[in-house]
Short mmCIF file of C-alpha atoms and ligand atoms in Angstrom, two decimals:
data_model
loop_
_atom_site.label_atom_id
_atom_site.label_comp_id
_atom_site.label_asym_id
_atom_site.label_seq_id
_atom_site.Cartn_x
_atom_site.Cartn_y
_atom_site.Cartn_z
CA UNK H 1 9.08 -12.53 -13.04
CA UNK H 2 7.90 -15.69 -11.44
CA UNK H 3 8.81 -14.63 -8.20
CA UNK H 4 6.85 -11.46 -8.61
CA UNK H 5 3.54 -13.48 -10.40
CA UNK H 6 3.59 -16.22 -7.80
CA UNK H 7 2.73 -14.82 -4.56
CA UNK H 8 -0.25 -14.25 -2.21
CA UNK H 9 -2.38 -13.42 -5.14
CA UNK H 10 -2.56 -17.39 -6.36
CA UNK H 11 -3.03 -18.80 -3.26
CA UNK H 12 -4.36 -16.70 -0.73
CA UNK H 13 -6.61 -14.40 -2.91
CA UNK H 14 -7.65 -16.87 -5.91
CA UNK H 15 -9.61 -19.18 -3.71
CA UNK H 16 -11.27 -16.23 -2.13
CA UNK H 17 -12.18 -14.35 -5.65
CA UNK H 18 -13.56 -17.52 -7.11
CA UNK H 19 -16.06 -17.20 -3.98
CA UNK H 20 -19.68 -18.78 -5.05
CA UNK H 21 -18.59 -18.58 -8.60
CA UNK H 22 -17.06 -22.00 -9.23
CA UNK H 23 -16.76 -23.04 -12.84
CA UNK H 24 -18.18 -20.14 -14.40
CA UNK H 25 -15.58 -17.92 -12.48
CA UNK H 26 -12.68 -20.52 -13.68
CA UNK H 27 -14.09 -20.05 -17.34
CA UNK H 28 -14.20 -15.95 -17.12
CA UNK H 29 -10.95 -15.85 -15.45
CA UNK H 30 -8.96 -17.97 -18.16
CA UNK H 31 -10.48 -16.21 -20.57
CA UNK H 32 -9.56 -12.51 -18.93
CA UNK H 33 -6.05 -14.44 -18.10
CA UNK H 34 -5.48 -15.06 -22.03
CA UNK H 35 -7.15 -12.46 -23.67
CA UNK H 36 -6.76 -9.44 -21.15
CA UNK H 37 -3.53 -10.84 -19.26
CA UNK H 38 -1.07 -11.92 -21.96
CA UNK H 39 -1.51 -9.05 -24.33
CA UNK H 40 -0.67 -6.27 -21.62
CA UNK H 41 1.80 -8.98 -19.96
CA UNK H 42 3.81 -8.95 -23.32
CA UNK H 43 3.71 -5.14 -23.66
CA UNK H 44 4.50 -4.55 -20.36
CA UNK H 45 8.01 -6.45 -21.01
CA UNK H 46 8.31 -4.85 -24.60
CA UNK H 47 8.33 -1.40 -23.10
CA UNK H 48 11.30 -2.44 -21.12
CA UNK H 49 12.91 -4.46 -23.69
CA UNK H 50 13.16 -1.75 -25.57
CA UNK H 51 14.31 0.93 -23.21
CA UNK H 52 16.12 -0.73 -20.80
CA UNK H 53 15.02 0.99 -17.86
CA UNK H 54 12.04 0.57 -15.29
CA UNK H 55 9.08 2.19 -15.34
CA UNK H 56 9.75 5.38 -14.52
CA UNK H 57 12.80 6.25 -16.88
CA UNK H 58 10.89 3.92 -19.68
CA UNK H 59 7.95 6.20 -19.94
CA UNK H 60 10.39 9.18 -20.06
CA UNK H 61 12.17 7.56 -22.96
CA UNK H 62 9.18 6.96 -25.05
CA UNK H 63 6.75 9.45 -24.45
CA UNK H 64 9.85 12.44 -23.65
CA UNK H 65 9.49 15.04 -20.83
CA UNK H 66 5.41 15.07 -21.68
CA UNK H 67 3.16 14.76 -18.96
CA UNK H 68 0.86 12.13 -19.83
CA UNK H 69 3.37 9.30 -18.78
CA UNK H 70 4.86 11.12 -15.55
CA UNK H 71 1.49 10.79 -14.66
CA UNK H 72 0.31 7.42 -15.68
CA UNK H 73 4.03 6.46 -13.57
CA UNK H 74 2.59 8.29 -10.36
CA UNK H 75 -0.45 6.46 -10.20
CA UNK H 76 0.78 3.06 -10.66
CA UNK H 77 3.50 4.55 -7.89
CA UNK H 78 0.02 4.84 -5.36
CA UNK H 79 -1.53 1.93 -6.72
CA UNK H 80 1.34 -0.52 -5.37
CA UNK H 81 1.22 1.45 -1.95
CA UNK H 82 -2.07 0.73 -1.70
CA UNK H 83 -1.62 -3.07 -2.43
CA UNK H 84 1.44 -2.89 -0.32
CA UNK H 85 -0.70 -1.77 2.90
CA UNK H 86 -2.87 -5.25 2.86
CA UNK H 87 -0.24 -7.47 1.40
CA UNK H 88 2.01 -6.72 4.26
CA UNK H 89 -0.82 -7.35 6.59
CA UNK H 90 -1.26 -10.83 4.59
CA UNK H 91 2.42 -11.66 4.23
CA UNK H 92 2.47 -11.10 8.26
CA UNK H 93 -0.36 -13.49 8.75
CA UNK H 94 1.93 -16.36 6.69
CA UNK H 95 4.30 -15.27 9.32
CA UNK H 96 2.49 -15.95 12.18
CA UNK H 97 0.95 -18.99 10.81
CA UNK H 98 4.21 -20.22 10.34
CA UNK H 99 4.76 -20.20 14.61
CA UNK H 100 1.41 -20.78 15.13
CA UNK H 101 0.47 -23.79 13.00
CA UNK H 102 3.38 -26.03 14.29
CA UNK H 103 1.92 -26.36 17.40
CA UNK H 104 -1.57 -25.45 17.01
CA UNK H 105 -2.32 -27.45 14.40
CA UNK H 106 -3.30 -30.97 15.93
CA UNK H 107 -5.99 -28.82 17.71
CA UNK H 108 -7.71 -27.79 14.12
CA UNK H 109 -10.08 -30.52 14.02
CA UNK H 110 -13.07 -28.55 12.35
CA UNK H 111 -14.07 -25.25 10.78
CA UNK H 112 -14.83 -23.31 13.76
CA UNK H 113 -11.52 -24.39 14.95
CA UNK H 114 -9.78 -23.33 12.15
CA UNK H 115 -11.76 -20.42 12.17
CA UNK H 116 -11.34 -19.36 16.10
CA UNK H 117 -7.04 -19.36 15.49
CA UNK H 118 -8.02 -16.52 12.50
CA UNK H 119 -10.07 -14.50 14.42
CA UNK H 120 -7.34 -15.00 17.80
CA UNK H 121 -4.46 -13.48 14.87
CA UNK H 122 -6.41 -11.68 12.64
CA UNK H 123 -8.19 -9.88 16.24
CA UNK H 124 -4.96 -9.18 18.18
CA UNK H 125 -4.26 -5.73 17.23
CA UNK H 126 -0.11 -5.92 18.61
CA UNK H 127 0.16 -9.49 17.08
CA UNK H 128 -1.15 -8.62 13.30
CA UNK H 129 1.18 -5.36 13.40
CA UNK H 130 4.14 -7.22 14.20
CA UNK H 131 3.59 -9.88 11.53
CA UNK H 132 2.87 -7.15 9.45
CA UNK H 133 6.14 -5.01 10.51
CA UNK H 134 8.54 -7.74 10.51
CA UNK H 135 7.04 -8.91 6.54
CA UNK H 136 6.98 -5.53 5.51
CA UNK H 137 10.76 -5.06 7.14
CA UNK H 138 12.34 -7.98 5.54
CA UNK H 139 11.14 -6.73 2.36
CA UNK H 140 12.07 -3.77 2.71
CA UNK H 141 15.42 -4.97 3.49
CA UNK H 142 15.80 -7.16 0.75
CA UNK H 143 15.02 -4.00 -1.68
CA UNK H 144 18.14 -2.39 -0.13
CA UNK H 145 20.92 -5.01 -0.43
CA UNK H 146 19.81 -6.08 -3.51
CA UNK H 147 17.39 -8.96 -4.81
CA UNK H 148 19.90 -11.25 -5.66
CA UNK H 149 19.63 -13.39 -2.26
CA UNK H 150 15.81 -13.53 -2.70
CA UNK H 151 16.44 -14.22 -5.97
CA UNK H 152 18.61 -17.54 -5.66
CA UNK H 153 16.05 -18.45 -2.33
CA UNK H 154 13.59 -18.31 -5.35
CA UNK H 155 15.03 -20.81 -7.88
CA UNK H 156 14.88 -23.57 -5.30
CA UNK H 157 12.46 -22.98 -2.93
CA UNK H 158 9.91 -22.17 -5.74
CA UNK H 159 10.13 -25.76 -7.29
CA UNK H 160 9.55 -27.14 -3.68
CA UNK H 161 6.25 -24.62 -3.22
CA UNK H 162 5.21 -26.35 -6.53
CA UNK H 163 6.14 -29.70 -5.12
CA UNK H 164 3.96 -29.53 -2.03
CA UNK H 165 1.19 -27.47 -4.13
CA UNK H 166 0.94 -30.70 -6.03
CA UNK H 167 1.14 -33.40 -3.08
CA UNK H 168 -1.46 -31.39 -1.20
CA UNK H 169 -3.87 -31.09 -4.20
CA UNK H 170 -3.51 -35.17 -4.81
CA UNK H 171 -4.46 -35.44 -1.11
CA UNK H 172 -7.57 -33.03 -1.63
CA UNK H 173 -8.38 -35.11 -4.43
CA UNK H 174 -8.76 -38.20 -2.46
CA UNK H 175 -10.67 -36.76 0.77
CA UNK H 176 -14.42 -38.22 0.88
CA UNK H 177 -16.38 -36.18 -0.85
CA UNK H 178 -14.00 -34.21 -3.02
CA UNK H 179 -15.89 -35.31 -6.22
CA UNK H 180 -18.48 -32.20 -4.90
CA UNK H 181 -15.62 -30.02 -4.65
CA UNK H 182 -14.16 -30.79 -8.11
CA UNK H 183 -17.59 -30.31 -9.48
CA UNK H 184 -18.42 -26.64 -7.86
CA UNK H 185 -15.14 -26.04 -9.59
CA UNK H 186 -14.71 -27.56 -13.39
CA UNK H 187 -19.23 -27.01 -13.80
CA UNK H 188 -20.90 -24.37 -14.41
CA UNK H 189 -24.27 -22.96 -15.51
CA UNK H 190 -24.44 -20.25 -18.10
CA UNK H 191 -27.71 -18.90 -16.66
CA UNK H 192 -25.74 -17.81 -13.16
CA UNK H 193 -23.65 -14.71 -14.95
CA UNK H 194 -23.28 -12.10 -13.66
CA UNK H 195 -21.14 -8.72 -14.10
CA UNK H 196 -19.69 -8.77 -10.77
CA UNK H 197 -17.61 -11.96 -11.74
CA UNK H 198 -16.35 -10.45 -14.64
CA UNK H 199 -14.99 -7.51 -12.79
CA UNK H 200 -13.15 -9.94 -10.22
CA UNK H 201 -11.58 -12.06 -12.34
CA UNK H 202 -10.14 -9.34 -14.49
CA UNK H 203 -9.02 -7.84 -10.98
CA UNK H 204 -7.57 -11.09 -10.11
CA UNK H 205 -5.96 -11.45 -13.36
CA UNK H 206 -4.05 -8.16 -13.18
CA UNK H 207 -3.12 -8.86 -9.17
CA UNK H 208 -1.67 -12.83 -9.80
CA UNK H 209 -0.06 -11.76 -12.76
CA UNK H 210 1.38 -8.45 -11.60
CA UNK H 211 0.05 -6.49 -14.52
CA UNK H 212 -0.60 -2.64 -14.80
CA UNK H 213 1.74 -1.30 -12.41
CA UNK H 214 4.92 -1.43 -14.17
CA UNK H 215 6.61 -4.20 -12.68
CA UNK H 216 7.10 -5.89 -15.73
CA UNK H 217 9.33 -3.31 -17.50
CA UNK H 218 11.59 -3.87 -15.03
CA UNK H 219 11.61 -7.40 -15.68
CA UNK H 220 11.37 -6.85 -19.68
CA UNK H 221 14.69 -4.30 -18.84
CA UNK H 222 16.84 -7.24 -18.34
CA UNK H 223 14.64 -9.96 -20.86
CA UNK H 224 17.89 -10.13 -23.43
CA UNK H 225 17.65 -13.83 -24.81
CA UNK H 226 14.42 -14.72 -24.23
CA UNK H 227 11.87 -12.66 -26.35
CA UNK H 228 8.64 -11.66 -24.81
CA UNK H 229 6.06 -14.36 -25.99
CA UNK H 230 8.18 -17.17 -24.63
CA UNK H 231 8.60 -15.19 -21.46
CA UNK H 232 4.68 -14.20 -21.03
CA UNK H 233 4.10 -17.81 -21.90
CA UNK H 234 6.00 -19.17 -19.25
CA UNK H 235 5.15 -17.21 -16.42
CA UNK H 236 1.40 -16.46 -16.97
CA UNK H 237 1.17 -20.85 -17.42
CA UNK H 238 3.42 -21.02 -13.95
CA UNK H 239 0.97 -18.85 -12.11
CA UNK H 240 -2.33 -20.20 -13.04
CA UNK H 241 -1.48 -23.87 -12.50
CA UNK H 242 -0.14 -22.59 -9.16
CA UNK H 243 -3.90 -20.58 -9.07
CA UNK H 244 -6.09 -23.53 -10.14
CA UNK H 245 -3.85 -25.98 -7.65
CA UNK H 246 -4.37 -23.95 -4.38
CA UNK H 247 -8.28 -24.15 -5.83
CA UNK H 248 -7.99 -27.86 -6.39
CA UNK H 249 -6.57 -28.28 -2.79
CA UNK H 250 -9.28 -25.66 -1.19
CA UNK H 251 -12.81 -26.48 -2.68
CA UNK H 252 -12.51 -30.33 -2.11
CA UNK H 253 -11.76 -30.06 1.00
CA UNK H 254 -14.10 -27.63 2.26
CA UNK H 255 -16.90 -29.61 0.80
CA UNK H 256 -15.04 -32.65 2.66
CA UNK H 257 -14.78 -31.15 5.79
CA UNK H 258 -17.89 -28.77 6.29
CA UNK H 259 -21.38 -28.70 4.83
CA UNK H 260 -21.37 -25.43 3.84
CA UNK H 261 -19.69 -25.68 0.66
CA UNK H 262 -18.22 -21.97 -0.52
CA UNK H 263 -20.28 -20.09 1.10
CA UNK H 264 -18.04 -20.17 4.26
CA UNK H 265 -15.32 -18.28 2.04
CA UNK H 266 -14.79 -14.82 2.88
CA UNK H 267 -11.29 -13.20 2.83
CA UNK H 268 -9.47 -15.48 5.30
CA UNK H 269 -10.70 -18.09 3.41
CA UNK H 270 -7.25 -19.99 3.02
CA UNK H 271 -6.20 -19.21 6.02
CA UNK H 272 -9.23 -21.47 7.73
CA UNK H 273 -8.99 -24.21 5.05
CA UNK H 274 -4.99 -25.00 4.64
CA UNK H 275 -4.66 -25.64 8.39
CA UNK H 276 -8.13 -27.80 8.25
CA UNK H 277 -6.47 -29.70 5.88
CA UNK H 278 -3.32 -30.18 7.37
CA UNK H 279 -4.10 -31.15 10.37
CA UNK H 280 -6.47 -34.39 8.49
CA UNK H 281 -3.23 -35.76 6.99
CA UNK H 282 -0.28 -37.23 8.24
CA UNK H 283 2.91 -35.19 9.44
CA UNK H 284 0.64 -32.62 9.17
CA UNK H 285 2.47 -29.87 11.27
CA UNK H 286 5.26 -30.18 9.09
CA UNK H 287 3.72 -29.15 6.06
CA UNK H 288 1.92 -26.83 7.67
CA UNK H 289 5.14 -24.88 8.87
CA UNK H 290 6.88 -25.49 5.54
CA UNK H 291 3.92 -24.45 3.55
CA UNK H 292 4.19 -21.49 5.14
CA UNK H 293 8.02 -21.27 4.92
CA UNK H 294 7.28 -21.35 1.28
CA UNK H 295 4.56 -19.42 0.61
CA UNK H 296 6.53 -16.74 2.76
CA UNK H 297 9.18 -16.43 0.49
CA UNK H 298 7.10 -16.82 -2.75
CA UNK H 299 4.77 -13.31 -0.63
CA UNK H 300 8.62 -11.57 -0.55
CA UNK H 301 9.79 -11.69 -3.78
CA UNK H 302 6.27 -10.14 -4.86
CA UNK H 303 6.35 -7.81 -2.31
CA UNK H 304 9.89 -6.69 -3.08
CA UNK H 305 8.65 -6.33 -6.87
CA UNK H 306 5.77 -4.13 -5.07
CA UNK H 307 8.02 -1.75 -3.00
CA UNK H 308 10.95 -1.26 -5.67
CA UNK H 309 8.50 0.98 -7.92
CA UNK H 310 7.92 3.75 -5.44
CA UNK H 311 11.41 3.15 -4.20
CA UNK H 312 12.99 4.41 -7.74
CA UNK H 313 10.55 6.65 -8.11
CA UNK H 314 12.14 8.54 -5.04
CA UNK H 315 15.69 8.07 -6.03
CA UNK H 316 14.70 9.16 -9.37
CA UNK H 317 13.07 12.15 -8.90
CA UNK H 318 14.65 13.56 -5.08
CA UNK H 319 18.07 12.07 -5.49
CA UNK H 320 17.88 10.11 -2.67
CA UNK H 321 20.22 7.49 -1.23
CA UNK H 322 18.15 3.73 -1.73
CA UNK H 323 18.21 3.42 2.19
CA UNK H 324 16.83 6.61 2.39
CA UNK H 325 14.18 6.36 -0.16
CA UNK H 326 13.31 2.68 1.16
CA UNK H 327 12.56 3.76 4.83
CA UNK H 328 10.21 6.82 3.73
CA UNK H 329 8.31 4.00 1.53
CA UNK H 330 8.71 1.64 4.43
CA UNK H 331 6.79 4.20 7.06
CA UNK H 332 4.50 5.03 4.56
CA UNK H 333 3.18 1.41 3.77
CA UNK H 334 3.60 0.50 7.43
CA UNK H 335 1.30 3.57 8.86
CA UNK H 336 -1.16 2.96 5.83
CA UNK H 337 -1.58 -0.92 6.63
CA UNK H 338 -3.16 -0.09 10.05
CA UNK H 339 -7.02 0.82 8.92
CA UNK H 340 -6.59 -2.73 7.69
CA UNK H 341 -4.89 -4.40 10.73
CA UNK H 342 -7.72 -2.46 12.91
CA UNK H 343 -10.69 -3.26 10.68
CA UNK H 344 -11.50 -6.88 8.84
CA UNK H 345 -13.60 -4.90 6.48
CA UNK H 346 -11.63 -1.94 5.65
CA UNK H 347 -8.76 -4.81 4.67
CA UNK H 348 -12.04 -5.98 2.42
CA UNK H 349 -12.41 -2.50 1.27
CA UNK H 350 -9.37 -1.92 0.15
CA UNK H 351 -8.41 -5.04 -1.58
CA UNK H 352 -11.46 -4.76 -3.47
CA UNK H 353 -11.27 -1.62 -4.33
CA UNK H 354 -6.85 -1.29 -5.03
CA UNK H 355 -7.10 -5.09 -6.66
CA UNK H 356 -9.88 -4.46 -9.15
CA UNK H 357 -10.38 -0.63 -9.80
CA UNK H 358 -7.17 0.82 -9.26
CA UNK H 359 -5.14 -2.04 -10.86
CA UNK H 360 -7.67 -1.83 -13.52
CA UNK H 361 -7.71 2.21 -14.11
CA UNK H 362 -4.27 1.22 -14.40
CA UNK H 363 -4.50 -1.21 -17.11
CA UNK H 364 -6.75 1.62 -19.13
CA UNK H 365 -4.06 4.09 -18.55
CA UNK H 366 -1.31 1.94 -20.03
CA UNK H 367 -3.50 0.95 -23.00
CA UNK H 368 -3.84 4.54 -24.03
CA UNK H 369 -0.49 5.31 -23.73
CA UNK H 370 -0.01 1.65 -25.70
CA UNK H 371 -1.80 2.70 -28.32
CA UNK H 372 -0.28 6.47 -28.83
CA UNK H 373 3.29 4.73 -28.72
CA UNK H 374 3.11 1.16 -30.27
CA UNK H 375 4.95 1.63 -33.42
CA UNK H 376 7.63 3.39 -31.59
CA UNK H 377 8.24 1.08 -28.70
CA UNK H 378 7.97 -1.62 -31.93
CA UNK H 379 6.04 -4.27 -30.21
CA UNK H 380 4.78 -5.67 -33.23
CA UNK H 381 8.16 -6.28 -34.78
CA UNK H 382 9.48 -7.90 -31.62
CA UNK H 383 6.42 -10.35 -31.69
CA UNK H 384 6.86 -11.08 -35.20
CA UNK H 385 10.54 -11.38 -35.07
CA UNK H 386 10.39 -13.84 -31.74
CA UNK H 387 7.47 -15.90 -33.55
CA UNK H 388 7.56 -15.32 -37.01
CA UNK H 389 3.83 -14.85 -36.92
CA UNK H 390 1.93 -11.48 -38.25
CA UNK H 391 -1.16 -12.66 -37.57
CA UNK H 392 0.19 -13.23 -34.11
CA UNK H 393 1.18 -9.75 -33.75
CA UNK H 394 -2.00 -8.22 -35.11
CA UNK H 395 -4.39 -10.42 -33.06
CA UNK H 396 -1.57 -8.69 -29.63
CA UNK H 397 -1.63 -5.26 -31.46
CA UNK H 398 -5.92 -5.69 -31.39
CA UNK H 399 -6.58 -7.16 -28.17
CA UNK H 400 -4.29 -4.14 -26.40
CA UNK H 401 -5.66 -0.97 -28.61
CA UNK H 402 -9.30 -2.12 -28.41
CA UNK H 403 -10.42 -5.25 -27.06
CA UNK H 404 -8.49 -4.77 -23.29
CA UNK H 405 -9.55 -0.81 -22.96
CA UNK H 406 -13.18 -1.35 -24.67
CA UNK H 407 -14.15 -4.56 -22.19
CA UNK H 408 -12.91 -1.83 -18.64
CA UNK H 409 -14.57 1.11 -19.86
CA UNK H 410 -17.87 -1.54 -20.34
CA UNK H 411 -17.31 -2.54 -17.02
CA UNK H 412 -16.98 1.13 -15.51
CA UNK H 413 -19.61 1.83 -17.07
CA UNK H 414 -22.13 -0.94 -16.04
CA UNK H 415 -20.92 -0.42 -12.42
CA UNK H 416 -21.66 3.22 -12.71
CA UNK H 417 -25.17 2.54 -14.10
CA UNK H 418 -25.66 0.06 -11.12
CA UNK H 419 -24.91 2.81 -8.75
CA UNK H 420 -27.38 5.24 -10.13
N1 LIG K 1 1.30 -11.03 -8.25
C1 LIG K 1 1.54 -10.93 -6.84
C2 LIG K 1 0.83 -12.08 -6.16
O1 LIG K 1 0.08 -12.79 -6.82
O2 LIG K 1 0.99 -12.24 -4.97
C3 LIG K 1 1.12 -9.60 -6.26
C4 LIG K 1 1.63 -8.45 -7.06
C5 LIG K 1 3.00 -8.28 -7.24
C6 LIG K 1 0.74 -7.60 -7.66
C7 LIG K 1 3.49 -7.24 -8.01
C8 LIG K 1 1.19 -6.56 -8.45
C9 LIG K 1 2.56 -6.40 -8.60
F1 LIG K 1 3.01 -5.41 -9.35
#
């Protein structure tokens, strides 16, 4: 479940979703992460717990043959398509970041720089579908034979990602000028609030901590020893320190290295500020490459998490062979990622719009269904019996039923009143 949590979503997208927001962002987004994050986190895993099968044979099993979670199963099936399209475009940028900041990097001596090798990838047409096929390949790959390689690659490279996370946020902290940096980030003033960051940080939430979709049955179907509180504990805590450390190593150094501050963020904005900073310390090439290395493989287990939903959705329901199933999901994301390899703002587009409304439509979905079937799937006997804690379970049992669903339909709401 780390694998899946930890991924492009902490490092690539949480620098760019805190945007102009700085502290107050940080504050909205731990609160979304505990009070929006955790509950549906720990159901998510319950529902598997308790039926022992992913997603799409879970819903069966709780709601029956009824049509209400067939359909709820089918969205979340286009929902991780969607994500699937831009990821792979990201995940082949870490690719050819990994070739190209070995050499290039000594040559990265300022923003523009920095900003010239992203628009060289990110405008090559030939070179950003490649990256993008060969990610999006591997993955799918990996989804045939089986996860188990990925998932021993995992347990030790994952320690090292943290490793370097940390050595390259103590070197942020030191630049001149990172005091600025930390204080954009951990200050805030009340006054600047706005709705927009409330709907991005919940988006965020749900994207870093692989929420709504369904992956986490999967991962609850095999969660025998460990109860679900511990579990949620554990990996929601891994991925935000890994969240709030790529922050830590971004923000300082942009207000180190440019005068700009955050407002020269945008969606690439880790990809100009990582190799900024690694070309200012020493050995920096080789960090750069094995940053990459590592944030590669951290991008493939999520993917692979991404692409097994639809994947067993098709073997499910057409009887197909898993190689068959995975190359008809394979074409599918591959032909669907090039409006975003062709267009820097479609990719905008559509990770706005898949990250925060679908994942979030999502969310709503599975709270309704939450609330029809909680004392069936038992959720709050298995928090109770993990933690010995009714108050515990009730304050879970609230947040999901009213508190989660109440706080998107606000937000739909507000958004559709902006509109109009
Ligand atoms: N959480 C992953 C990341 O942060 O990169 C992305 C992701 C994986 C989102 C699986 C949703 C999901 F179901």
């Amino acid at each position: 479940a780390i694998g899946s949590a930890v991924g492009l979503g902490s490092i690539w997208r949480f620098p760019y979703a805190i945007g102009d927001g700085g502290g107050l962002f940080l504050l909205i987004y731990l609160g979304a992460v505990i009070l929006f994050g955790l509950p549906i986190f720990m159901a998510e895993l319950a529902i598997g717990k308790k039926t022992r099968q992913g997603p799409v044979g879970a819903y069966r099993a709780i709601a029956g043959a009824g049509n209400y979670g067939k359909r709820m199963g089918i969205f979340q099936i286009i929902t991780s398509l969607v994500i699937m399209t831009f990821y792979s475009l990201i995940g082949g940028y870490c690719i050819i970041y990994v070739f190209k900041s070995g050499v290039l990097i000594g040559a990265i001596t300022d923003m523009n720089a920095a900003q010239n090798l992203f628009n060289d990838i990110s405008g090559s047409f030939w070179l950003s579908f490649w990256g993008t096929f060969v990610f999006l390949a591997v993955s799918t790959v990996v989804c045939v034979v089986g996860v188990k390689g990925i998932e021993k690659l995992n347990k030790y490279l994952m320690p090292m990602l943290f490793l370097i996370l940390f050595v390259l946020s103590i070197n942020s902290l030191t630049l001149p000028g990172a005091a600025k940096g930390m204080q954009f980030l951990f200050s805030f003033n009340a006054s600047n609030f706005n709705m927009h960051y409330v709907l991005t940080a919940l988006g965020q939430a749900c994207f870093s901590l692989s929420i709504g979709i369904g992956v986490l049955v999967l991962f609850g179907s095999y969660c025998d020893d460990m109860g679900i509180v511990k579990s949620s504990i554990i990996v929601i805590s891994a991925d935000t320190i890994v969240s709030l450390m790529s922050a830590v190593i971004i923000f300082p150094a942009l207000f180190s290295f440019t005068n700009a501050g955050p407002s020269v963020g945008g969606l690439e904005l880790a990809f100009k500020a990582l190799p900024l900073v690694f070309s200012k310390m020493p050995c920096g090439a080789l960090v750069a490459v094995s940053f990459f290395i590592l944030l590669l493989v951290a991008a493939l287990a999520s993917a692979v998490s991404l692409i097994e939903l639809p994947v067993a959705y098709l073997m499910d329901s057409c009887g197909w062979k898993r190689w068959k199933a995975s190359f008809c999901i394979f074409s599918i994301i591959l032909i669907g990622s090039i409006p975003s390899i062709c267009s820097a703002r479609f990719l905008k587009f559509i990770d706005y719009t898949a990250s925060n409304w679908m994942l979030l439509a999502c969310v709503l979905l599975l709270c309704f269904f939450l609330r029809r079937y909680w004392d069936k799937i038992g959720i709050s006997q298995m928090i109770k019996k993990e933690t010995g804690s009714p108050i515990l379970a009730g304050i879970i049992c609230f947040l999901v039923k009213f508190f989660v669903p109440a706080v998107i339909i606000v937000l739909i709401l507000s958004n559709i009143c902006n509109i109009f």
